Amino acid sequence: MSLMQNLNTLIQYGLPGHMLSRAVGQLAFCEIPQVKNTLIQQFIKRFEIQMDEVAEPSLDAYPHFNAFFTRALKAGIRPLAGTDQIASPADGTIFSGGQLSGDTRLTAKGHHFALAELLGSHEYD
């Protein structure tokens, strides 16, 4: 394990959960330009954010990291799906695909959901 991995493990398991959560929350809403811009730049690099798709590309436009995390995209950059498709308001990775039926159960982040729960309706059963 690298030094950075060891440090991350120590932080995650060595600190009480609420303390770690509070610290991350404070970082997410930190308005110190050097801190929040560094966080945003690292996030852009790590997750390969396409800044040419962002409505406001200047990091100075974001008062804190969380504002960047919920950034707007340029109009029309990601067209909405047709009526026979499902669209998600978030970027992500698709781990599986296929046809779904009314009794399909899906697992997301360790929680199990009925298809109707995710769609908010039984209309698609």
Coordinates of C-alpha atoms in Angstrom, one line a residue:
M1 CA 0.0 0.0 0.0
S2 CA 1.3 3.5 -0.9
L3 CA 1.8 6.2 1.7
M4 CA -1.3 8.0 0.4
Q5 CA -3.4 4.9 0.6
N6 CA -2.2 4.3 4.2
L7 CA -3.1 7.9 5.1
N8 CA -6.5 7.6 3.5
T9 CA -7.2 4.4 5.5
L10 CA -6.0 6.0 8.7
I11 CA -8.3 8.9 8.2
Q12 CA -11.3 6.8 7.2
Y13 CA -11.0 4.3 10.0
G14 CA -9.1 6.2 12.6
L15 CA -11.5 9.2 13.0
P16 CA -15.1 8.9 14.3
G17 CA -17.5 9.0 11.3
H18 CA -19.2 12.3 12.4
M19 CA -15.8 14.0 12.7
L20 CA -14.8 12.9 9.2
S21 CA -18.2 13.9 7.8
R22 CA -18.0 17.3 9.4
A23 CA -14.5 17.9 8.1
V24 CA -15.5 16.9 4.5
G25 CA -18.6 19.2 4.8
Q26 CA -16.4 22.1 5.8
L27 CA -14.1 21.5 2.9
A28 CA -17.0 21.3 0.5
F29 CA -18.3 24.7 1.6
C30 CA -14.9 26.4 2.1
E31 CA -14.8 29.8 0.4
I32 CA -11.0 30.3 0.7
P33 CA -10.1 30.7 -3.0
Q34 CA -6.8 28.7 -2.8
V35 CA -8.5 25.8 -1.0
K36 CA -11.7 25.6 -3.1
N37 CA -9.9 26.1 -6.4
T38 CA -7.4 23.4 -5.5
L39 CA -10.2 21.0 -4.6
I40 CA -12.1 21.8 -7.9
Q41 CA -8.9 21.4 -10.0
Q42 CA -8.2 18.0 -8.4
F43 CA -11.8 17.0 -9.0
I44 CA -11.6 18.0 -12.6
K45 CA -8.4 16.1 -13.1
R46 CA -9.4 13.0 -11.2
F47 CA -12.8 12.6 -12.9
E48 CA -11.9 14.0 -16.3
I49 CA -14.6 16.7 -16.2
Q50 CA -15.2 18.2 -19.7
M51 CA -14.9 21.9 -18.9
D52 CA -16.0 22.7 -22.4
E53 CA -19.5 21.4 -21.4
V54 CA -19.8 23.6 -18.3
A55 CA -21.9 26.8 -18.5
E56 CA -19.5 28.7 -16.3
P57 CA -15.9 27.5 -16.8
S58 CA -14.2 30.0 -14.5
L59 CA -13.4 28.5 -11.1
D60 CA -13.8 32.0 -9.6
A61 CA -17.5 31.8 -10.5
Y62 CA -18.0 29.1 -7.8
P63 CA -18.0 30.3 -4.2
H64 CA -17.1 26.8 -2.9
F65 CA -16.5 23.2 -4.1
N66 CA -20.2 22.2 -3.6
A67 CA -21.3 24.9 -6.0
F68 CA -19.0 23.4 -8.7
F69 CA -20.2 19.9 -7.8
T70 CA -23.7 21.0 -8.7
R71 CA -22.6 23.1 -11.8
A72 CA -24.9 23.9 -14.7
L73 CA -24.1 22.6 -18.2
K74 CA -24.3 24.6 -21.4
A75 CA -27.8 24.6 -22.9
G76 CA -28.3 21.7 -25.3
I77 CA -25.1 19.9 -24.4
R78 CA -26.9 16.8 -23.2
P79 CA -30.3 16.5 -25.0
L80 CA -33.1 14.8 -23.1
A81 CA -34.0 11.3 -23.9
G82 CA -37.0 10.4 -26.0
T83 CA -40.4 9.3 -24.5
D84 CA -39.3 5.6 -24.8
Q85 CA -36.1 6.2 -22.8
I86 CA -35.1 7.0 -19.3
A87 CA -32.7 9.9 -18.5
S88 CA -30.7 10.5 -15.4
P89 CA -29.9 14.0 -14.1
A90 CA -26.4 12.8 -13.0
D91 CA -23.3 11.5 -14.7
G92 CA -22.4 8.0 -13.8
T93 CA -21.3 4.6 -15.0
I94 CA -23.7 1.9 -16.2
F95 CA -22.8 -1.5 -14.8
S96 CA -25.4 -3.5 -16.5
G97 CA -28.2 -3.2 -19.1
G98 CA -31.2 -5.0 -20.5
Q99 CA -34.9 -5.0 -20.5
L100 CA -36.8 -4.4 -17.3
S101 CA -40.2 -5.6 -16.2
G102 CA -42.6 -4.5 -13.4
D103 CA -41.2 -7.0 -10.9
T104 CA -37.6 -6.2 -11.5
R105 CA -35.6 -5.4 -8.4
L106 CA -32.4 -3.3 -8.7
T107 CA -29.6 -2.7 -6.3
A108 CA -27.9 0.7 -6.0
K109 CA -25.3 1.6 -3.4
G110 CA -26.2 -1.5 -1.3
H111 CA -30.0 -0.7 -1.2
H112 CA -32.7 -2.7 -3.1
F113 CA -35.4 -1.0 -5.0
A114 CA -38.5 -2.1 -7.0
L115 CA -38.5 -0.6 -10.5
A116 CA -41.7 1.4 -9.7
E117 CA -39.8 3.0 -6.7
L118 CA -37.1 4.3 -9.0
L119 CA -39.5 5.5 -11.7
G120 CA -41.9 7.0 -9.1
S121 CA -44.8 5.2 -10.8
H122 CA -46.4 1.9 -11.7
E123 CA -47.2 3.3 -15.1
Y124 CA -44.4 1.4 -16.7
D125 CA -45.2 -2.1 -15.3

